[in-house]
Amino acid sequence: MRSLALLGSTGSIGTSTLDVVLAHPERLSVVALAAGRNRDLLKAQCEAFRPRCVSVGTREDAHWLRSVLPYQPDLHWGAEGLLACALHADADTVVAAVVGSAGLASTEAALRAGRRVCVANKESLVVGGALMHEAALAGGGELLPVDSEHAALHQLLADRDPATIREVRITASGGPFRDWPLARIQEATVAQALNHPTWKMGPKITIDSATLMNKGLEVIEASVLFGLHADQVAVTVHPQSQVHAMVGFHDGSYQLQVCANDMKVPIQYCLLYPEKQPGPVAPYAWDGARAWTFEPPDLDRFPCLGLAFEALRAGGTAPALLNAANEVAVAAFLQGRLRFWDIQACNRETLARIPVVPAGSLEEVLGADGAARRHAEGWVQART
């Protein structure tokens, strides 16, 4: 029996994780839930799973939750609440699904405490990847990737001699603007950018998919997770989202990982690893006709992907700068304060202006994150 602390329980990854828990009641239980401001859904989750530790966004939300729940869990809020859930004594597995760099400290703490951490918060690895590895090594924690592409690579690279690997390729759906001309992309609206053709996700990651920044962050994540340099990681646009990753070997051959485009598959892989059990997603159906297509990404129309490769090559705090600027820019776009094309401009400007330094500690990484946010917010305000 694995006992879970689920950080980000009301998001798309969180709700899918709970579906996996329901499919394996004899193997998985929930001891802690942490969410932000969706307190009504969190209330329903608490009533269904009865976690012993619960965290919400604010003190006011915590007081409200205490007044409406039929039982009395330990209640927390804010950043302290994330840590309380991640470090709960009864939790041996943490699903880190808080969006953005807000999940960095709780992910690091859980690894340092020796937990298995299933990371759906890619920003933790993008912003502080080396620090996450150090924390896992120091505390005996285990790091497993929930992103479908990285879970695929985890399977494809298992027990492989690194000397045999020529490259890895992660796939991208191409997002809602894959076939749009550049002029139309530049004027895209919020509603258009949120209309993803394949995946149902939260607003921030959906906008990142429209700019291909999400894929850029995944490139950095792959490098961090598997010890790959920038020239060993590539992106292939695959609109059907059935092939999730590929590994190319020096002899010219490739191996591919295929499964349904349902996040419950990689979530279950991480929770039950190394076992593979039947779950809530049906096996991939091979008895129907289908066509798969593959194409290279267009960096002129999707420059955020190129910026991610630049940050990966620069190293140090460059990925943290890019991620922070992007979080500010995406939030401003969703609020109607920036145009769609301004997202990449804000990211580029911040990466160019803020000095890159070695990422030697969590404090240095968070300092770079803060500097980039301040610069990006100033850039946004100058255009509002």
Coordinates of C-alpha atoms in Angstrom, one line a residue:
M1 CA 0.0 0.0 0.0
R2 CA 1.4 3.4 -1.0
S3 CA 0.2 6.4 1.0
L4 CA -0.1 9.6 -1.1
A5 CA 0.3 13.3 -0.5
L6 CA -1.3 15.0 -3.5
L7 CA -0.1 18.6 -4.0
G8 CA -2.4 20.3 -6.5
S9 CA -5.4 18.0 -6.0
T10 CA -8.0 20.1 -7.8
G11 CA -6.1 20.5 -11.1
S12 CA -6.2 18.2 -14.0
I13 CA -3.3 16.0 -12.8
G14 CA -4.7 15.9 -9.3
T15 CA -8.2 14.8 -10.4
S16 CA -6.6 12.2 -12.7
T17 CA -4.4 10.9 -9.9
L18 CA -7.5 10.4 -7.7
D19 CA -9.1 8.4 -10.5
V20 CA -6.1 6.1 -10.4
V21 CA -6.4 5.8 -6.7
L22 CA -10.0 4.7 -7.1
A23 CA -8.9 2.1 -9.6
H24 CA -6.4 0.6 -7.1
P25 CA -8.0 0.8 -3.6
E26 CA -5.9 -2.1 -2.4
R27 CA -2.6 -0.5 -3.5
L28 CA -3.1 3.3 -3.0
S29 CA -4.5 5.5 -0.3
V30 CA -4.6 9.3 0.2
V31 CA -3.3 10.8 3.4
A32 CA -2.9 14.4 2.4
L33 CA -4.5 16.8 -0.1
A34 CA -3.3 20.3 -1.0
A35 CA -5.1 22.7 -3.3
G36 CA -5.3 26.4 -4.1
R37 CA -8.6 28.3 -4.3
N38 CA -11.0 25.7 -5.7
R39 CA -12.3 25.0 -2.2
D40 CA -15.6 23.4 -3.3
L41 CA -13.9 20.7 -5.3
L42 CA -11.4 20.2 -2.4
K43 CA -14.3 19.8 0.0
A44 CA -15.8 17.0 -2.2
Q45 CA -12.4 15.3 -2.4
C46 CA -12.0 15.4 1.3
E47 CA -15.4 13.9 1.8
A48 CA -14.5 11.1 -0.7
F49 CA -11.0 10.3 0.5
R50 CA -10.9 11.5 4.1
P51 CA -7.2 12.7 4.1
R52 CA -5.7 13.3 7.5
C53 CA -3.9 16.5 6.3
V54 CA -5.4 19.2 4.1
S55 CA -4.0 22.5 2.8
V56 CA -5.8 25.3 1.0
G57 CA -4.7 28.6 -0.5
T58 CA -5.6 31.0 2.3
R59 CA -6.4 31.2 6.0
E60 CA -10.0 32.2 5.1
D61 CA -10.4 29.1 2.9
A62 CA -9.1 26.9 5.8
H63 CA -11.7 28.4 8.2
W64 CA -14.4 27.8 5.7
L65 CA -13.3 24.2 5.0
R66 CA -13.3 23.4 8.7
S67 CA -16.8 24.7 9.1
V68 CA -18.2 22.5 6.3
L69 CA -16.3 19.2 6.5
P70 CA -18.0 16.3 8.3
Y71 CA -14.7 15.4 10.0
Q72 CA -11.7 17.3 11.3
P73 CA -8.4 16.8 9.4
D74 CA -5.2 18.8 10.2
L75 CA -5.8 22.0 8.2
H76 CA -3.1 24.3 6.8
W77 CA -2.8 26.9 4.1
G78 CA -0.3 28.6 1.8
A79 CA 3.3 27.6 1.3
E80 CA 3.5 26.2 4.8
G81 CA 0.5 24.0 4.0
L82 CA 2.2 22.5 1.0
L83 CA 5.2 21.6 3.1
A84 CA 3.0 20.1 5.8
C85 CA 1.3 17.8 3.3
A86 CA 4.5 16.9 1.5
L87 CA 6.2 16.0 4.8
H88 CA 3.3 14.3 6.5
A89 CA 4.6 11.4 8.5
D90 CA 2.2 8.9 7.0
A91 CA 2.9 9.8 3.3
D92 CA 5.6 7.8 1.5
T93 CA 4.7 9.1 -2.0
V94 CA 4.2 12.7 -3.1
V95 CA 2.5 13.7 -6.3
A96 CA 3.9 17.2 -7.0
A97 CA 1.3 18.8 -9.3
V98 CA 1.3 22.4 -8.2
V99 CA 1.6 24.7 -11.2
G100 CA 4.6 26.9 -11.5
S101 CA 7.6 27.5 -9.3
A102 CA 5.4 27.6 -6.2
G103 CA 5.9 23.9 -6.0
L104 CA 9.7 24.1 -5.9
A105 CA 10.3 24.1 -2.1
S106 CA 7.8 21.3 -1.3
T107 CA 9.2 19.1 -4.0
E108 CA 12.7 19.6 -2.7
A109 CA 11.7 19.0 0.9
A110 CA 9.9 15.8 0.0
L111 CA 12.9 14.4 -1.9
R112 CA 15.2 15.3 1.0
A113 CA 12.8 13.5 3.4
G114 CA 13.2 10.3 1.4
R115 CA 9.8 10.2 -0.3
R116 CA 9.0 8.9 -3.8
V117 CA 8.1 12.1 -5.6
C118 CA 6.1 11.8 -8.8
V119 CA 6.8 15.1 -10.5
A120 CA 4.1 16.7 -12.6
N121 CA 5.4 20.1 -11.7
K122 CA 8.0 20.4 -14.4
E123 CA 9.0 23.9 -13.2
S124 CA 10.7 22.2 -10.2
L125 CA 13.1 20.5 -12.5
V126 CA 13.4 23.3 -15.0
V127 CA 14.1 25.9 -12.3
G128 CA 16.2 23.8 -9.8
G129 CA 16.9 20.4 -11.5
A130 CA 20.4 19.9 -10.1
L131 CA 19.1 20.8 -6.6
M132 CA 16.3 18.2 -6.9
H133 CA 18.9 15.5 -7.7
E134 CA 21.0 16.7 -4.8
A135 CA 18.0 16.5 -2.4
A136 CA 17.1 13.0 -3.6
L137 CA 20.7 11.9 -3.2
A138 CA 21.0 13.4 0.3
G139 CA 17.7 12.1 1.6
G140 CA 17.2 8.9 -0.3
G141 CA 14.2 10.2 -2.2
E142 CA 13.1 8.8 -5.6
L143 CA 12.2 11.1 -8.5
L144 CA 9.8 9.8 -11.1
P145 CA 8.4 12.0 -14.0
V146 CA 4.6 12.2 -14.5
D147 CA 4.8 14.1 -17.8
S148 CA 3.8 11.6 -20.5
E149 CA 6.9 12.2 -22.6
H150 CA 9.3 11.8 -19.6
A151 CA 7.5 8.8 -18.3
A152 CA 7.9 7.3 -21.8
L153 CA 11.6 8.1 -21.8
H154 CA 11.9 6.6 -18.3
Q155 CA 10.7 3.3 -19.7
L156 CA 12.7 3.5 -22.9
L157 CA 16.0 4.4 -21.2
A158 CA 15.7 1.9 -18.3
D159 CA 18.9 -0.1 -18.0
R160 CA 20.3 1.3 -21.2
D161 CA 24.0 2.0 -21.5
P162 CA 24.2 5.8 -22.0
A163 CA 27.0 5.3 -24.5
T164 CA 24.5 3.7 -26.9
I165 CA 22.1 6.7 -26.9
R166 CA 22.4 9.1 -29.8
E167 CA 19.4 11.2 -29.1
V168 CA 15.9 11.3 -27.5
R169 CA 12.9 12.9 -29.1
I170 CA 9.8 14.1 -27.3
T171 CA 6.6 14.7 -29.2
A172 CA 4.4 17.7 -29.3
S173 CA 0.8 17.9 -30.5
G174 CA 1.6 21.3 -32.1
G175 CA -1.2 22.9 -30.1
P176 CA -4.1 24.9 -31.6
F177 CA -2.0 27.0 -33.9
R178 CA 0.1 24.2 -35.6
D179 CA -1.3 25.1 -39.1
W180 CA -1.8 28.8 -38.6
P181 CA 0.4 31.4 -40.5
L182 CA 2.6 33.6 -38.4
A183 CA 0.4 36.7 -38.8
R184 CA -2.6 35.0 -37.5
I185 CA -0.7 33.5 -34.6
Q186 CA 0.5 36.9 -33.6
E187 CA -3.1 38.1 -33.1
A188 CA -4.5 35.0 -31.4
T189 CA -7.1 35.6 -28.7
V190 CA -7.2 34.0 -25.2
A191 CA -10.2 31.8 -26.3
Q192 CA -8.3 30.6 -29.3
A193 CA -5.2 29.8 -27.4
L194 CA -7.2 27.8 -24.8
N195 CA -8.8 25.6 -27.4
H196 CA -6.3 22.8 -27.3
P197 CA -7.0 20.0 -29.9
T198 CA -5.8 17.0 -27.9
W199 CA -5.4 17.6 -24.1
K200 CA -7.7 19.0 -21.5
M201 CA -5.4 20.9 -19.1
G202 CA -5.3 24.0 -16.9
P203 CA -5.1 27.4 -18.5
K204 CA -1.4 28.1 -17.9
I205 CA -0.2 24.9 -19.4
T206 CA -2.7 25.2 -22.2
I207 CA -1.3 28.6 -23.2
D208 CA 2.2 27.1 -22.9
S209 CA 1.2 24.4 -25.3
A210 CA 0.0 27.1 -27.7
T211 CA 3.3 28.8 -27.7
L212 CA 5.3 25.5 -27.5
M213 CA 6.9 26.8 -24.3
N214 CA 5.5 23.8 -22.6
K215 CA 7.6 21.6 -24.9
G216 CA 10.6 23.8 -24.3
L217 CA 10.3 23.3 -20.6
E218 CA 10.0 19.6 -21.2
V219 CA 13.3 19.7 -23.2
I220 CA 15.0 21.2 -20.2
E221 CA 13.3 18.7 -17.9
A222 CA 14.5 15.7 -20.1
S223 CA 18.0 17.0 -20.0
V224 CA 17.9 17.3 -16.2
L225 CA 16.2 13.9 -15.6
F226 CA 18.3 11.8 -17.8
G227 CA 21.7 13.6 -17.9
L228 CA 21.4 14.7 -21.6
H229 CA 23.1 17.7 -23.2
A230 CA 21.1 20.0 -25.4
D231 CA 22.2 18.4 -28.7
Q232 CA 20.8 15.1 -27.5
V233 CA 17.2 16.3 -27.0
A234 CA 14.9 17.0 -29.9
V235 CA 11.2 17.7 -30.5
T236 CA 9.0 16.2 -33.2
V237 CA 5.5 17.5 -33.8
H238 CA 3.0 14.6 -33.8
P239 CA -0.6 15.9 -33.8
Q240 CA -2.1 12.5 -32.9
S241 CA -0.3 12.4 -29.5
Q242 CA -0.1 8.6 -29.6
V243 CA 3.7 8.3 -29.7
H244 CA 5.0 10.1 -26.6
A245 CA 8.8 9.7 -27.0
M246 CA 11.5 8.1 -29.1
V247 CA 15.0 7.0 -28.4
G248 CA 17.6 6.9 -31.2
F249 CA 20.6 4.7 -30.9
H250 CA 24.0 5.0 -32.6
D251 CA 23.3 2.1 -34.9
G252 CA 20.5 4.2 -36.5
S253 CA 17.5 2.4 -34.9
Y254 CA 14.8 3.9 -32.8
Q255 CA 12.4 2.7 -30.1
L256 CA 9.1 4.4 -29.5
Q257 CA 6.7 4.4 -26.6
V258 CA 3.0 4.3 -27.5
C259 CA -0.1 4.7 -25.3
A260 CA -3.5 6.4 -25.2
N261 CA -3.3 10.2 -24.8
D262 CA -4.6 10.0 -21.2
M263 CA -2.6 11.3 -18.3
K264 CA -3.8 8.5 -16.1
V265 CA -1.4 6.2 -17.9
P266 CA 1.8 7.9 -16.8
I267 CA 0.4 8.8 -13.4
Q268 CA -0.3 5.1 -12.7
Y269 CA 3.2 4.2 -14.1
C270 CA 4.8 6.5 -11.5
L271 CA 2.6 5.5 -8.6
L272 CA 2.9 1.7 -9.1
Y273 CA 6.5 1.6 -10.5
P274 CA 8.0 -0.8 -11.3
E275 CA 4.8 -2.8 -11.6
K276 CA 2.5 -2.5 -14.5
Q277 CA -1.1 -3.3 -13.6
P278 CA -4.5 -2.9 -15.3
G279 CA -5.9 0.6 -14.6
P280 CA -8.7 3.1 -15.5
V281 CA -7.5 3.5 -19.1
A282 CA -8.2 0.8 -21.7
P283 CA -5.3 -0.8 -23.5
Y284 CA -4.3 0.9 -26.7
A285 CA -6.5 -0.4 -29.6
W286 CA -4.7 -1.6 -32.6
D287 CA -7.6 -3.1 -34.5
G288 CA -8.7 0.2 -36.2
A289 CA -7.2 2.0 -39.1
R290 CA -5.1 5.1 -38.1
A291 CA -2.5 7.4 -39.5
W292 CA 0.3 9.0 -37.6
T293 CA 2.2 12.1 -38.9
F294 CA 5.4 13.6 -37.8
E295 CA 7.0 17.0 -38.7
P296 CA 9.7 19.3 -37.3
P297 CA 8.6 22.3 -35.2
D298 CA 8.7 25.8 -36.8
L299 CA 10.8 28.0 -34.6
D300 CA 9.9 31.1 -36.5
R301 CA 6.2 30.7 -35.6
F302 CA 7.0 29.2 -32.2
P303 CA 10.1 31.0 -30.9
C304 CA 9.5 30.0 -27.2
L305 CA 10.8 26.6 -28.0
G306 CA 14.0 28.0 -29.4
L307 CA 14.4 30.2 -26.2
A308 CA 14.2 27.1 -24.1
F309 CA 17.1 25.5 -26.0
E310 CA 19.0 28.8 -25.5
A311 CA 18.4 28.7 -21.7
L312 CA 19.4 25.0 -21.6
R313 CA 22.7 25.7 -23.3
A314 CA 23.3 28.7 -21.1
G315 CA 22.8 26.7 -17.9
G316 CA 22.9 28.1 -14.4
T317 CA 19.9 30.2 -13.6
A318 CA 18.9 30.8 -17.2
P319 CA 16.1 28.2 -17.1
A320 CA 14.8 29.8 -13.9
L321 CA 14.8 33.2 -15.6
L322 CA 12.9 31.9 -18.6
N323 CA 10.3 30.1 -16.6
A324 CA 9.7 33.1 -14.3
A325 CA 9.3 35.5 -17.2
N326 CA 6.9 33.1 -18.9
E327 CA 4.7 32.7 -15.9
V328 CA 4.4 36.5 -15.6
A329 CA 3.7 36.9 -19.4
V330 CA 1.2 34.1 -19.6
A331 CA -0.7 35.4 -16.6
A332 CA -0.8 38.9 -18.2
F333 CA -2.1 37.4 -21.5
L334 CA -4.9 35.5 -19.7
Q335 CA -5.8 38.8 -17.9
G336 CA -5.9 40.7 -21.2
R337 CA -2.9 42.8 -20.4
L338 CA -0.7 41.4 -23.2
R339 CA -1.1 40.2 -26.7
F340 CA -0.3 36.6 -27.5
W341 CA 2.9 37.4 -29.4
D342 CA 4.1 39.5 -26.5
I343 CA 4.6 36.4 -24.5
Q344 CA 7.6 35.4 -26.5
A345 CA 8.9 39.0 -26.5
C346 CA 8.7 39.2 -22.8
N347 CA 10.5 35.9 -22.4
R348 CA 13.2 36.9 -24.8
E349 CA 13.8 40.3 -23.2
T350 CA 14.0 38.9 -19.7
L351 CA 16.4 36.2 -20.7
A352 CA 18.6 38.7 -22.4
R353 CA 18.6 41.4 -19.6
I354 CA 19.0 39.4 -16.4
P355 CA 22.5 38.1 -15.8
V356 CA 22.9 34.3 -15.6
V357 CA 24.7 33.0 -12.5
P358 CA 25.5 29.4 -11.3
A359 CA 22.5 27.8 -9.6
G360 CA 24.3 26.7 -6.5
S361 CA 21.5 26.8 -4.0
L362 CA 17.8 27.1 -3.6
E363 CA 18.2 30.6 -2.4
E364 CA 20.1 31.6 -5.6
V365 CA 17.6 30.0 -7.8
L366 CA 14.7 31.7 -6.0
G367 CA 16.6 35.0 -6.2
A368 CA 16.9 34.6 -10.0
D369 CA 13.2 33.7 -10.2
G370 CA 12.3 36.9 -8.3
A371 CA 14.5 39.1 -10.4
A372 CA 13.1 37.8 -13.6
R373 CA 9.5 38.2 -12.3
R374 CA 10.2 41.9 -11.4
H375 CA 11.7 42.6 -14.7
A376 CA 9.0 40.8 -16.7
E377 CA 6.2 42.6 -14.7
G378 CA 7.8 45.9 -15.4
W379 CA 8.0 45.0 -19.1
V380 CA 4.3 44.1 -19.1
Q381 CA 3.3 47.3 -17.2
A382 CA 5.2 49.4 -19.8
R383 CA 2.9 47.9 -22.5
T384 CA -0.4 48.1 -20.6

